[in-house]
PDB file of C-alpha atoms in Angstrom:
ATOM      1  CA  MET N   1       6.221   9.841  42.021  1.00 51.00           C
ATOM      2  CA  LEU N   2       3.476  10.276  45.053  1.00 48.00           C
ATOM      3  CA  ALA N   3       5.132   7.121  46.658  1.00 46.00           C
ATOM      4  CA  VAL N   4       7.179   9.509  48.560  1.00 43.00           C
ATOM      5  CA  SER N   5      11.904   9.339  49.488  1.00 36.00           C
ATOM      6  CA  ALA N   6      16.377   9.429  51.166  1.00 35.00           C
ATOM      7  CA  CYS N   7      19.801   7.831  50.802  1.00 36.00           C
ATOM      8  CA  SER N   8      22.929   9.539  51.348  1.00 35.00           C
ATOM      9  CA  SER N   9      26.424   9.361  52.159  1.00 37.00           C
ATOM     10  CA  SER N  10      29.425  11.897  52.726  1.00 37.00           C
ATOM     11  CA  ASP N  11      33.170  11.277  52.228  1.00 39.00           C
ATOM     12  CA  ASN N  12      34.811  13.613  54.507  1.00 39.00           C
ATOM     13  CA  ASN N  13      38.577  13.019  53.592  1.00 39.00           C
ATOM     14  CA  ASP N  14      40.515  15.657  56.011  1.00 39.00           C
ATOM     15  CA  GLU N  15      43.665  14.638  54.435  1.00 37.00           C
ATOM     16  CA  THR N  16      42.963  16.635  51.341  1.00 37.00           C
ATOM     17  CA  LYS N  17      41.848  19.907  53.242  1.00 37.00           C
ATOM     18  CA  PRO N  18      44.441  22.977  53.533  1.00 38.00           C
ATOM     19  CA  PRO N  19      45.541  23.245  57.123  1.00 38.00           C
ATOM     20  CA  SER N  20      43.178  25.791  59.196  1.00 40.00           C
ATOM     21  CA  GLY N  21      44.318  29.160  58.144  1.00 41.00           C
ATOM     22  CA  ALA N  22      46.462  27.984  55.221  1.00 39.00           C
ATOM     23  CA  ALA N  23      46.163  30.786  52.540  1.00 41.00           C
ATOM     24  CA  SER N  24      44.242  29.786  49.542  1.00 39.00           C
ATOM     25  CA  SER N  25      45.823  29.914  46.199  1.00 41.00           C
ATOM     26  CA  ALA N  26      44.861  30.549  42.597  1.00 43.00           C
ATOM     27  CA  ALA N  27      46.504  27.936  41.302  1.00 46.00           C
ATOM     28  CA  GLU N  28      44.876  25.070  43.342  1.00 49.00           C
ATOM     29  CA  THR N  29      44.180  21.788  41.729  1.00 49.00           C
ATOM     30  CA  PRO N  30      41.633  21.873  39.549  1.00 50.00           C
ATOM     31  CA  THR N  31      38.779  19.545  40.390  1.00 53.00           C
ATOM     32  CA  PRO N  32      37.596  16.869  38.118  1.00 52.00           C
ATOM     33  CA  SER N  33      34.055  18.306  36.966  1.00 54.00           C
ATOM     34  CA  SER N  34      36.380  21.585  36.124  1.00 59.00           C
ATOM     35  CA  THR N  35      38.540  19.565  33.692  1.00 74.00           C
ATOM     36  CA  ASP N  36      36.067  17.060  32.616  1.00 86.00           C
ATOM     37  CA  PRO N  37      33.334  17.828  30.661  1.00 88.00           C
ATOM     38  CA  GLU N  38      31.172  14.940  31.345  1.00 93.00           C
ATOM     39  CA  ALA N  39      31.656  15.312  34.962  1.00 94.00           C
ATOM     40  CA  ALA N  40      30.751  19.071  34.911  1.00 95.00           C
ATOM     41  CA  ALA N  41      27.537  18.249  33.082  1.00 95.00           C
ATOM     42  CA  LYS N  42      26.788  15.498  35.584  1.00 96.00           C
ATOM     43  CA  ASP N  43      27.152  17.989  38.249  1.00 96.00           C
ATOM     44  CA  GLU N  44      24.719  20.437  36.543  1.00 96.00           C
ATOM     45  CA  LEU N  45      22.413  17.522  36.146  1.00 96.00           C
ATOM     46  CA  LEU N  46      22.251  16.220  39.569  1.00 98.00           C
ATOM     47  CA  ALA N  47      21.778  19.890  40.541  1.00 97.00           C
ATOM     48  CA  ALA N  48      18.899  20.275  38.246  1.00 97.00           C
ATOM     49  CA  TYR N  49      17.402  17.328  39.400  1.00 98.00           C
ATOM     50  CA  GLN N  50      17.768  18.269  42.919  1.00 98.00           C
ATOM     51  CA  GLN N  51      15.659  21.402  41.876  1.00 98.00           C
ATOM     52  CA  TYR N  52      13.013  19.285  40.424  1.00 98.00           C
ATOM     53  CA  LEU N  53      12.721  17.442  43.328  1.00 97.00           C
ATOM     54  CA  ASP N  54      12.277  20.441  45.586  1.00 97.00           C
ATOM     55  CA  GLU N  55       9.727  21.877  43.605  1.00 98.00           C
ATOM     56  CA  VAL N  56       7.884  18.585  43.442  1.00 97.00           C
ATOM     57  CA  THR N  57       7.940  18.331  47.112  1.00 97.00           C
ATOM     58  CA  LYS N  58       6.666  22.068  47.007  1.00 97.00           C
ATOM     59  CA  SER N  59       4.045  21.194  44.623  1.00 98.00           C
ATOM     60  CA  TYR N  60       2.763  18.208  46.715  1.00 98.00           C
ATOM     61  CA  SER N  61       2.902  20.255  49.746  1.00 97.00           C
ATOM     62  CA  GLN N  62       0.226  22.730  48.520  1.00 96.00           C
ATOM     63  CA  ALA N  63      -1.662  20.117  46.453  1.00 96.00           C
ATOM     64  CA  GLY N  64      -1.023  22.137  43.221  1.00 96.00           C
ATOM     65  CA  THR N  65       1.674  23.587  40.962  1.00 96.00           C
ATOM     66  CA  GLU N  66       0.890  27.219  41.252  1.00 96.00           C
ATOM     67  CA  GLY N  67       3.895  29.458  42.486  1.00 96.00           C
ATOM     68  CA  THR N  68       6.338  26.721  41.884  1.00 97.00           C
ATOM     69  CA  ASP N  69       9.094  26.565  39.182  1.00 97.00           C
ATOM     70  CA  ILE N  70       8.148  22.990  38.387  1.00 97.00           C
ATOM     71  CA  LYS N  71       7.646  23.849  34.659  1.00 97.00           C
ATOM     72  CA  LYS N  72      11.461  25.054  34.655  1.00 96.00           C
ATOM     73  CA  TYR N  73      12.458  21.474  35.496  1.00 97.00           C
ATOM     74  CA  ALA N  74       9.987  18.951  34.114  1.00 98.00           C
ATOM     75  CA  THR N  75       8.086  18.624  30.987  1.00 97.00           C
ATOM     76  CA  GLY N  76       6.459  15.864  28.995  1.00 97.00           C
ATOM     77  CA  ALA N  77       5.207  12.779  31.096  1.00 97.00           C
ATOM     78  CA  ALA N  78       7.149  13.922  34.320  1.00 98.00           C
ATOM     79  CA  LEU N  79       5.276  17.394  34.440  1.00 98.00           C
ATOM     80  CA  VAL N  80       1.826  15.587  33.565  1.00 98.00           C
ATOM     81  CA  THR N  81       2.363  13.322  36.417  1.00 97.00           C
ATOM     82  CA  VAL N  82       3.008  15.783  39.122  1.00 97.00           C
ATOM     83  CA  GLN N  83      -0.046  18.126  37.672  1.00 97.00           C
ATOM     84  CA  SER N  84      -2.679  15.111  37.653  1.00 97.00           C
ATOM     85  CA  GLU N  85      -1.237  13.953  41.195  1.00 97.00           C
ATOM     86  CA  THR N  86      -1.276  17.242  42.817  1.00 97.00           C
ATOM     87  CA  LYS N  87      -4.819  17.850  41.241  1.00 97.00           C
ATOM     88  CA  ALA N  88      -6.163  14.458  42.708  1.00 97.00           C
ATOM     89  CA  MET N  89      -4.454  15.691  46.032  1.00 96.00           C
ATOM     90  CA  HIS N  90      -6.272  18.888  45.904  1.00 97.00           C
ATOM     91  CA  LYS N  91      -9.894  16.947  44.986  1.00 97.00           C
ATOM     92  CA  ALA N  92      -9.205  14.706  48.026  1.00 96.00           C
ATOM     93  CA  GLY N  93      -8.173  17.567  50.183  1.00 97.00           C
ATOM     94  CA  GLN N  94      -4.649  16.273  51.003  1.00 97.00           C
ATOM     95  CA  VAL N  95      -1.183  17.473  50.883  1.00 97.00           C
ATOM     96  CA  THR N  96       2.007  16.200  52.053  1.00 96.00           C
ATOM     97  CA  THR N  97       4.456  17.169  54.783  1.00 96.00           C
ATOM     98  CA  GLY N  98       8.083  15.998  55.223  1.00 94.00           C
ATOM     99  CA  LYS N  99      10.020  15.448  52.173  1.00 94.00           C
ATOM    100  CA  PRO N 100      11.536  12.563  50.182  1.00 95.00           C
ATOM    101  CA  GLY N 101      15.003  11.481  50.429  1.00 96.00           C
ATOM    102  CA  SER N 102      17.172  10.909  47.599  1.00 96.00           C
ATOM    103  CA  THR N 103      20.869   9.437  46.393  1.00 97.00           C
ATOM    104  CA  PRO N 104      20.755   9.730  42.687  1.00 98.00           C
ATOM    105  CA  GLU N 105      23.367   8.477  40.368  1.00 98.00           C
ATOM    106  CA  VAL N 106      23.581   9.521  36.694  1.00 98.00           C
ATOM    107  CA  THR N 107      23.841   6.292  35.073  1.00 98.00           C
ATOM    108  CA  ALA N 108      24.031   7.143  31.592  1.00 97.00           C
ATOM    109  CA  ILE N 109      25.039  10.465  29.636  1.00 97.00           C
ATOM    110  CA  ASN N 110      25.096  11.256  25.964  1.00 96.00           C
ATOM    111  CA  LEU N 111      26.614  14.627  25.352  1.00 96.00           C
ATOM    112  CA  GLY N 112      27.345  14.184  21.575  1.00 94.00           C
ATOM    113  CA  ARG N 113      23.327  14.354  20.591  1.00 95.00           C
ATOM    114  CA  LYS N 114      22.033  17.539  19.108  1.00 96.00           C
ATOM    115  CA  VAL N 115      19.998  17.384  22.343  1.00 97.00           C
ATOM    116  CA  PRO N 116      22.404  15.909  24.854  1.00 97.00           C
ATOM    117  CA  ASN N 117      20.175  13.220  27.216  1.00 98.00           C
ATOM    118  CA  ALA N 118      20.932  11.258  30.515  1.00 98.00           C
ATOM    119  CA  THR N 119      19.464   8.675  32.872  1.00 98.00           C
ATOM    120  CA  ILE N 120      19.682   9.019  36.452  1.00 98.00           C
ATOM    121  CA  THR N 121      18.857   6.056  39.048  1.00 98.00           C
ATOM    122  CA  ASP N 122      17.968   7.057  42.373  1.00 98.00           C
ATOM    123  CA  CYS N 123      17.145   5.569  45.682  1.00 97.00           C
ATOM    124  CA  MET N 124      13.743   7.264  46.654  1.00 97.00           C
ATOM    125  CA  ASP N 125      13.037   7.117  50.194  1.00 96.00           C
ATOM    126  CA  VAL N 126       9.513   8.386  51.012  1.00 95.00           C
ATOM    127  CA  SER N 127       9.290   7.265  54.593  1.00 93.00           C
ATOM    128  CA  GLN N 128       9.377  10.749  56.140  1.00 93.00           C
ATOM    129  CA  TRP N 129       6.898  12.290  53.124  1.00 93.00           C
ATOM    130  CA  LYS N 130       3.759  11.951  54.822  1.00 95.00           C
ATOM    131  CA  LEU N 131       0.396  12.290  53.194  1.00 95.00           C
ATOM    132  CA  VAL N 132      -2.132  14.090  55.392  1.00 96.00           C
ATOM    133  CA  ASP N 133      -5.702  15.415  55.424  1.00 96.00           C
ATOM    134  CA  GLN N 134      -5.283  19.155  54.736  1.00 93.00           C
ATOM    135  CA  LYS N 135      -8.226  20.241  57.393  1.00 93.00           C
ATOM    136  CA  THR N 136      -7.189  17.702  60.083  1.00 94.00           C
ATOM    137  CA  LYS N 137      -3.622  17.100  59.825  1.00 92.00           C
ATOM    138  CA  ASN N 138      -4.198  13.611  60.382  1.00 94.00           C
ATOM    139  CA  VAL N 139      -1.819  11.208  58.193  1.00 94.00           C
ATOM    140  CA  VAL N 140      -3.292   9.204  55.698  1.00 93.00           C
ATOM    141  CA  GLU N 141      -2.983   5.419  56.048  1.00 90.00           C
ATOM    142  CA  LEU N 142      -1.183   3.909  53.066  1.00 89.00           C
ATOM    143  CA  PRO N 143      -0.909   0.251  52.252  1.00 90.00           C
ATOM    144  CA  LYS N 144       1.429  -1.132  54.726  1.00 89.00           C
ATOM    145  CA  GLU N 145       2.980  -3.393  51.973  1.00 89.00           C
ATOM    146  CA  ARG N 146       4.048  -0.335  49.677  1.00 90.00           C
ATOM    147  CA  LEU N 147       7.795   0.112  49.167  1.00 92.00           C
ATOM    148  CA  THR N 148       9.106   3.571  50.962  1.00 94.00           C
ATOM    149  CA  LYS N 149      12.503   2.789  49.687  1.00 96.00           C
ATOM    150  CA  TYR N 150      12.528   2.288  46.068  1.00 97.00           C
ATOM    151  CA  VAL N 151      14.337   2.612  42.572  1.00 98.00           C
ATOM    152  CA  ASP N 152      13.293   5.482  40.445  1.00 97.00           C
ATOM    153  CA  ILE N 153      14.719   5.757  36.709  1.00 98.00           C
ATOM    154  CA  ILE N 154      14.732   9.120  35.710  1.00 98.00           C
ATOM    155  CA  SER N 155      15.050  10.451  32.049  1.00 98.00           C
ATOM    156  CA  VAL N 156      16.554  14.013  31.477  1.00 98.00           C
ATOM    157  CA  GLU N 157      17.436  15.958  28.557  1.00 98.00           C
ATOM    158  CA  LYS N 158      19.301  19.243  28.528  1.00 97.00           C
ATOM    159  CA  TRP N 159      17.226  22.040  26.877  1.00 96.00           C
ATOM    160  CA  GLY N 160      19.685  24.846  25.946  1.00 94.00           C
ATOM    161  CA  LYS N 161      21.426  25.285  29.351  1.00 93.00           C
ATOM    162  CA  GLN N 162      19.023  23.598  31.197  1.00 96.00           C
ATOM    163  CA  TRP N 163      18.531  19.962  32.094  1.00 97.00           C
ATOM    164  CA  VAL N 164      14.625  18.992  32.217  1.00 98.00           C
ATOM    165  CA  VAL N 165      13.156  15.857  33.701  1.00 98.00           C
ATOM    166  CA  LEU N 166      11.117  14.357  31.000  1.00 98.00           C
ATOM    167  CA  LYS N 167       9.896  11.163  32.773  1.00 98.00           C
ATOM    168  CA  GLU N 168      10.217   9.307  36.186  1.00 97.00           C
ATOM    169  CA  THR N 169       9.787   5.658  36.480  1.00 97.00           C
ATOM    170  CA  PRO N 170       9.340   4.246  39.755  1.00 96.00           C
ATOM    171  CA  GLN N 171      10.531   0.816  40.095  1.00 96.00           C
ATOM    172  CA  ASP N 172       8.756  -2.125  41.904  1.00 94.00           C
ATOM    173  CA  ARG N 173      11.780  -3.140  43.787  1.00 95.00           C
ATOM    174  CA  LYS N 174      13.633  -1.959  46.872  1.00 96.00           C
ATOM    175  CA  CYS N 175      17.124  -0.007  46.789  1.00 94.00           C
TER     176      CYS N 175
END
């Protein structure tokens, strides 16, 4: 994951917003995620994934996982990767600054299993996530040919009420 990420879009459709000063009603039209269990699960999943990314960013910014909630959002290979990379960063005296950008999309979800699972495909943009020497604060030069915007495939499962990241598989292709 250390390859560092950001893509985003927003849909500001003012036609769907009530006029300014209009009273809100309890009988408003339900949103798709409040009536569709799969849409609600995707919303929960993406929120948990964002928390995972926040904890990864925090871990890399201090070259360690102590004091983070990474174990709440990651397990297995995903957790081992963060732990081993932050250990290597600590040993090298390096941390990150900035943060990755991300435009995740749930590309597969299976809620009918005993342990629900899903796949997220993300466009990671690590161009603003810099590796720096902890003492000098100088940016560590990385290979010019490395991808700074790439596809990342994330495997997740729902354990109880919490979605957890099992594995991240960065792809060697641009997004």
